[in-house]
XYZ file of N, CA and C in Angstrom:
459
model
N -13.592 -0.732 32.453
C -12.881 -0.039 33.430
C -12.533 1.611 33.080
N -12.516 2.271 33.978
C -12.042 3.700 34.022
C -10.576 3.883 33.939
N -10.019 5.124 33.159
C -8.858 5.441 33.186
C -8.839 7.002 33.184
N -7.807 7.589 33.759
C -7.769 9.024 33.719
C -6.689 9.692 32.839
N -7.180 10.715 32.200
C -6.087 11.244 31.472
C -5.553 12.501 32.184
N -4.601 13.314 31.742
C -3.788 14.186 32.315
C -4.708 15.112 33.067
N -5.948 15.325 32.326
C -6.809 16.486 33.160
C -7.545 15.654 34.302
N -7.471 14.495 34.547
C -8.019 13.823 35.710
C -9.438 13.563 35.488
N -9.745 13.643 34.197
C -11.298 13.189 34.035
C -11.467 11.936 33.584
N -12.227 10.862 34.091
C -12.232 9.712 34.038
C -12.950 9.347 32.449
N -12.376 8.343 31.881
C -12.668 8.146 30.331
C -13.136 6.532 30.593
N -14.498 6.668 30.021
C -14.970 4.899 30.066
C -15.345 4.811 28.556
N -14.678 3.875 27.944
C -15.273 3.289 26.514
C -16.464 2.448 26.636
N -17.328 2.809 25.845
C -18.572 1.926 25.908
C -18.852 1.380 24.777
N -19.669 0.358 24.470
C -19.914 -0.307 23.107
C -20.665 0.813 22.274
N -21.553 1.637 22.850
C -22.239 2.542 21.952
C -21.195 3.662 21.564
N -20.418 4.074 22.167
C -19.330 5.196 21.749
C -18.592 4.455 20.657
N -17.958 3.400 21.014
C -17.119 2.615 20.026
C -18.003 2.464 18.706
N -19.355 1.972 18.594
C -19.882 1.803 17.411
C -20.263 3.047 16.836
N -20.340 4.029 17.510
C -20.647 5.390 16.794
C -19.456 5.904 16.134
N -18.228 5.735 16.699
C -17.112 5.979 16.204
C -16.712 5.179 14.766
N -17.044 4.064 14.981
C -16.921 2.966 13.959
C -17.868 3.564 12.803
N -19.124 3.966 12.828
C -19.991 4.269 11.920
C -19.462 5.433 11.336
N -18.907 6.572 12.197
C -18.398 7.666 11.594
C -17.099 7.401 10.674
N -16.214 6.633 11.076
C -15.187 6.292 10.488
C -15.699 5.486 9.056
N -16.493 4.710 9.156
C -17.123 4.148 7.814
C -17.555 5.003 7.006
N -18.384 5.884 7.212
C -18.920 6.981 6.671
C -17.783 7.815 5.964
N -16.796 8.164 6.576
C -15.684 8.983 6.056
C -15.026 8.499 5.019
N -14.785 6.991 5.107
C -14.000 6.267 4.245
C -14.906 6.129 2.981
N -16.128 5.825 2.954
C -16.962 5.778 1.908
C -16.850 7.153 1.152
N -17.154 8.167 1.820
C -16.949 9.508 1.120
C -15.577 9.700 0.442
N -14.506 9.088 1.097
C -13.136 9.316 0.446
C -13.055 8.515 -0.822
N -13.792 7.236 -0.668
C -13.866 6.417 -1.842
C -14.566 6.893 -3.033
N -15.848 7.568 -2.649
C -16.410 8.261 -3.768
C -15.836 9.455 -4.237
N -15.061 10.089 -3.412
C -14.177 11.281 -3.931
C -13.009 10.844 -4.642
N -12.666 9.549 -4.572
C -11.346 8.998 -5.120
C -10.234 9.844 -4.417
N -10.355 10.090 -3.028
C -9.244 10.486 -2.260
C -8.649 9.489 -1.201
N -9.259 8.335 -1.169
C -8.919 7.289 -0.161
C -7.475 6.786 -0.587
N -6.560 6.926 0.223
C -5.185 6.372 0.126
C -5.183 4.908 0.654
N -4.751 4.075 -0.081
C -4.811 2.588 0.358
C -3.533 2.436 0.980
N -3.631 1.603 2.119
C -2.458 1.268 2.973
C -2.166 -0.228 2.696
N -1.505 -0.497 1.627
C -1.205 -2.060 1.163
C -0.511 -2.660 1.993
N -0.557 -3.784 2.536
C 0.615 -4.528 3.175
C 0.015 -5.916 3.250
N 0.677 -6.919 3.610
C 0.659 -8.287 3.798
C -0.297 -8.461 4.853
N -1.494 -9.275 4.672
C -2.560 -9.518 5.414
C -2.675 -11.067 5.685
N -2.888 -11.189 6.871
C -3.471 -12.716 7.166
C -4.823 -12.823 6.922
N -5.112 -12.962 5.782
C -6.566 -12.622 5.176
C -7.411 -13.764 5.957
N -7.260 -15.020 5.999
C -8.015 -15.937 6.572
C -8.557 -15.707 7.961
N -7.368 -15.252 8.822
C -7.713 -15.009 10.247
C -8.362 -13.550 10.353
N -8.103 -12.524 9.380
C -9.153 -11.234 9.616
C -10.557 -11.635 9.341
N -10.782 -12.461 8.209
C -12.235 -12.890 7.931
C -12.838 -13.721 8.925
N -12.106 -14.395 9.458
C -12.635 -15.450 10.533
C -13.019 -14.576 11.805
N -12.220 -13.546 12.149
C -12.544 -12.830 13.171
C -13.713 -11.786 13.011
N -13.862 -11.446 11.827
C -15.346 -10.685 11.620
C -16.461 -11.660 11.318
N -16.349 -13.006 10.934
C -17.372 -13.751 10.880
C -17.875 -14.130 12.050
N -16.943 -14.471 13.175
C -17.436 -14.984 14.432
C -17.845 -16.365 14.348
N -19.143 -16.490 15.032
C -19.786 -17.853 14.965
C -20.984 -17.809 13.971
N -21.004 -16.936 13.138
C -22.118 -16.762 12.085
C -22.174 -17.741 10.937
N -20.866 -18.224 10.616
C -20.545 -18.878 9.549
C -19.430 -19.390 9.285
N -18.998 -19.553 8.065
C -17.650 -20.303 7.590
C -17.072 -19.460 6.622
N -15.747 -19.442 6.537
C -14.853 -18.616 5.746
C -13.965 -19.642 4.875
N -13.875 -19.230 3.753
C -13.190 -19.865 2.711
C -12.136 -18.837 1.947
N -10.866 -18.839 2.376
C -9.898 -17.742 1.752
C -8.536 -17.949 1.554
N -7.998 -17.328 1.067
C -6.307 -17.579 0.945
C -5.862 -16.993 2.156
N -4.664 -17.655 2.621
C -4.191 -17.377 3.863
C -3.591 -16.047 3.862
N -2.907 -15.436 2.809
C -2.280 -14.402 2.791
C -2.633 -13.606 1.389
N -2.720 -12.340 1.558
C -2.942 -11.218 0.447
C -2.297 -9.918 0.870
N -1.735 -9.352 -0.290
C -1.449 -7.932 -0.085
C -2.620 -7.193 -0.305
N -3.042 -6.191 0.582
C -4.096 -5.495 0.345
C -4.569 -4.513 1.589
N -5.543 -3.611 1.561
C -5.694 -2.637 2.550
C -6.421 -3.286 3.500
N -6.079 -3.664 4.752
C -6.842 -4.624 5.783
C -8.044 -3.488 6.436
N -7.750 -2.174 6.532
C -8.911 -1.502 6.820
C -9.952 -1.363 6.085
N -9.675 -1.301 4.700
C -10.826 -1.417 3.570
C -11.338 -2.809 3.622
N -10.844 -3.878 3.745
C -11.298 -5.233 3.580
C -12.075 -5.257 4.923
N -11.835 -4.877 6.416
C -12.603 -5.157 7.291
C -13.993 -4.220 7.004
N -13.734 -3.020 6.629
C -15.072 -2.124 6.501
C -15.994 -2.673 5.343
N -15.435 -3.305 4.297
C -16.308 -3.878 3.158
C -16.990 -5.171 3.654
N -16.102 -5.907 4.135
C -16.665 -7.163 4.623
C -17.787 -7.155 5.676
N -17.432 -6.139 6.557
C -18.388 -5.692 7.788
C -19.734 -5.364 7.525
N -19.677 -4.499 6.414
C -21.035 -4.028 5.834
C -21.832 -5.187 5.100
N -21.135 -5.952 4.370
C -21.608 -7.243 3.703
C -22.141 -8.049 4.758
N -21.514 -8.375 5.964
C -21.977 -9.459 6.666
C -23.156 -9.049 7.535
N -23.049 -7.650 7.785
C -24.065 -7.050 8.602
C -25.361 -7.124 7.953
N -25.427 -6.843 6.583
C -26.522 -7.151 5.600
C -27.087 -8.647 5.715
N -26.181 -9.462 5.512
C -26.385 -11.011 5.499
C -27.028 -11.424 6.889
N -26.368 -11.093 7.940
C -26.821 -11.435 9.505
C -28.239 -10.731 9.653
N -28.400 -9.721 9.094
C -29.649 -8.941 9.442
C -30.877 -9.882 8.621
N -30.715 -10.164 7.571
C -31.609 -10.915 6.671
C -31.526 -12.313 6.612
N -30.701 -12.998 7.384
C -30.750 -14.506 7.344
C -31.748 -15.165 7.983
N -32.060 -16.212 7.518
C -32.963 -17.062 8.223
C -32.447 -17.603 9.609
N -33.152 -17.504 10.675
C -32.616 -17.834 11.991
C -32.065 -19.319 11.949
N -31.086 -19.573 12.523
C -30.250 -21.034 12.401
C -29.638 -21.291 11.229
N -29.530 -20.531 10.335
C -28.707 -20.779 9.241
C -27.394 -20.224 9.211
N -26.199 -20.807 8.588
C -24.948 -20.350 8.754
C -24.808 -19.459 7.331
N -23.692 -18.582 7.587
C -23.403 -17.583 6.347
C -22.032 -18.240 5.821
N -21.725 -17.901 4.601
C -20.475 -18.594 4.199
C -19.785 -17.160 3.413
N -18.731 -16.809 3.782
C -17.862 -15.921 3.194
C -16.794 -16.609 2.440
N -16.618 -16.233 1.145
C -15.503 -16.699 0.311
C -14.781 -15.623 -0.059
N -13.486 -15.626 -0.118
C -12.570 -14.468 -0.737
C -11.764 -15.504 -1.702
N -11.516 -14.611 -2.811
C -10.475 -15.351 -3.962
C -9.959 -14.085 -4.648
N -8.575 -14.546 -5.003
C -7.758 -13.508 -5.840
C -8.078 -13.837 -7.441
N -8.542 -12.802 -8.044
C -9.022 -13.003 -9.462
C -8.091 -12.238 -10.097
N -7.671 -13.084 -11.480
C -6.840 -12.050 -12.416
C -7.597 -10.833 -12.857
N -6.911 -9.780 -12.736
C -7.577 -8.339 -13.181
C -7.426 -8.211 -14.721
N -8.607 -8.535 -15.490
C -8.408 -8.545 -16.838
C -8.479 -6.968 -17.407
N -8.800 -6.087 -16.557
C -8.968 -4.553 -16.838
C -7.532 -4.000 -16.846
N -6.420 -4.630 -16.327
C -5.134 -4.170 -16.160
C -4.376 -4.824 -17.249
N -3.323 -4.226 -17.824
C -2.231 -4.752 -18.668
C -1.188 -5.482 -17.766
N -1.010 -4.856 -16.485
C -0.013 -5.421 -15.393
C -0.482 -6.702 -14.908
N 0.387 -7.352 -14.491
C 0.048 -8.670 -13.545
C -0.480 -8.251 -12.380
N -1.784 -8.114 -12.075
C -2.348 -7.769 -10.972
C -3.698 -8.624 -10.581
N -4.028 -8.615 -9.393
C -5.302 -9.300 -9.098
C -6.181 -8.411 -8.102
N -7.440 -8.870 -8.242
C -8.694 -8.134 -7.686
C -9.035 -9.517 -6.238
N -9.245 -8.604 -5.381
C -9.712 -9.494 -4.365
C -11.135 -9.549 -4.131
N -11.789 -10.677 -4.463
C -13.379 -10.789 -4.653
C -13.906 -11.567 -3.708
N -14.980 -10.869 -2.947
C -15.744 -11.482 -1.959
C -17.207 -12.050 -2.483
N -17.608 -13.230 -1.813
C -18.839 -13.689 -2.086
C -19.395 -13.974 -0.788
N -20.702 -13.220 -0.375
C -21.379 -13.785 0.777
C -22.513 -14.333 0.652
N -22.658 -15.662 1.083
C -23.883 -16.194 0.733
C -24.672 -16.778 2.146
N -25.914 -16.401 2.034
C -26.683 -16.623 3.118
C -28.129 -17.217 2.558
N -28.952 -17.894 3.656
C -30.232 -18.128 3.225
C -31.078 -17.202 3.931
N -31.883 -16.215 3.082
C -32.777 -15.186 3.661
C -34.044 -15.896 4.317
N -34.425 -14.966 5.157
C -35.602 -15.281 5.676
C -36.796 -15.356 4.556
N -37.863 -16.082 4.738
C -38.908 -16.093 3.494
C -39.380 -14.718 3.123
N -39.732 -13.915 4.053
C -40.367 -12.523 3.584
C -39.172 -11.611 2.973
N -37.861 -12.113 2.827
C -36.846 -11.172 2.291
C -36.352 -11.637 0.880
N -36.862 -10.702 -0.248
C -36.532 -11.088 -1.469
C -34.895 -11.294 -1.652
N -34.577 -12.157 -2.665
C -33.153 -12.263 -2.991
C -32.779 -11.204 -4.113
N -31.579 -11.022 -3.838
C -30.991 -9.960 -4.826
C -30.539 -10.602 -5.956
N -30.737 -10.192 -7.054
C -30.367 -10.618 -8.303
C -28.788 -10.506 -8.707
N -28.241 -11.202 -9.597
C -26.533 -11.130 -9.401
C -26.336 -9.711 -10.102
N -27.131 -8.947 -10.872
C -26.886 -7.611 -11.138
C -27.001 -6.611 -9.802
N -28.056 -6.943 -9.211
C -28.258 -6.128 -7.964
C -27.151 -6.273 -6.835
N -26.515 -7.565 -6.891
C -25.422 -7.738 -5.815
C -24.249 -6.944 -6.328
N -24.067 -6.894 -7.677
C -22.905 -6.260 -8.388
C -22.794 -4.717 -8.155
N -24.114 -4.197 -8.169
C -24.366 -2.791 -7.953
C -24.229 -2.160 -6.503
N -24.045 -3.241 -5.565
C -23.676 -2.703 -4.160
C -22.598 -1.825 -4.017
N -21.629 -2.372 -4.566
C -20.362 -1.521 -4.387
C -19.749 -1.177 -5.686
N -20.608 -0.646 -6.735
C -20.203 -0.197 -7.975
C -19.726 0.996 -8.209
N -19.745 1.929 -7.281
C -19.537 3.292 -7.264
C -18.024 3.103 -7.514
N -17.437 4.239 -8.195
C -16.040 4.024 -8.637
C -15.045 3.532 -7.672
N -15.004 4.146 -6.489
C -13.859 3.829 -5.542
C -14.095 2.329 -5.140
N -15.327 1.726 -4.916
C -15.496 0.382 -4.528
C -15.026 -0.788 -5.432
N -15.339 -0.315 -6.800
C -15.282 -1.297 -7.887
C -13.762 -1.622 -8.166
N -12.687 -0.588 -7.788
C -11.298 -0.827 -8.036
C -10.957 -1.724 -6.473
N -10.332 -2.658 -6.843
C -9.917 -3.502 -5.848
C -8.420 -3.859 -6.173
N -7.669 -3.667 -5.040
C -6.040 -4.008 -5.375
C -5.664 -4.977 -4.235
N -5.224 -6.110 -4.923
C -4.598 -7.123 -4.148
C -3.739 -7.925 -4.944
N -2.907 -8.592 -4.170
C -1.899 -9.300 -4.876
C -1.510 -10.582 -4.029
N -1.230 -11.791 -4.761
C -1.210 -12.981 -3.842
C 0.318 -12.862 -3.342
N 0.395 -13.591 -2.121
C 1.690 -13.790 -1.618
C 2.074 -15.253 -1.479
N 3.378 -15.819 -1.374
C 3.632 -17.017 -1.068
C 4.136 -17.096 0.239
N 3.724 -17.988 1.166
C 4.265 -18.170 2.373
C 4.248 -19.426 2.812
């Protein structure tokens, strides 16, 4: 559907335009994470609903109902992991996305880290990553720090 701005120029949102802007936004956020300038927008998130919307029909989700976290960052990181799992999965197999709140042993305060595990069955020609390689994917400074707290509802 077309819309007109004040200039009278028709504007049409397309999938390619939307995905282009999403990739640009993702790149910007990753750069901010690397530079340690990303400002987290913490709020109560209906986590299982967010993850189910990202997963779609590709698999199953096991997650807490609510968490206090940055929803934009969760979407970005999970989208990156799911894109990789979908691209390398054996056709006809399901992907499992699990989220859990772990006690943050690195902090003296009572805090939690939001930990994601994405499990898929790779195509035969795609090698499996070791546990160490999986940990390295988001090991740069900004990605390793995860802020989340449990909520009761």
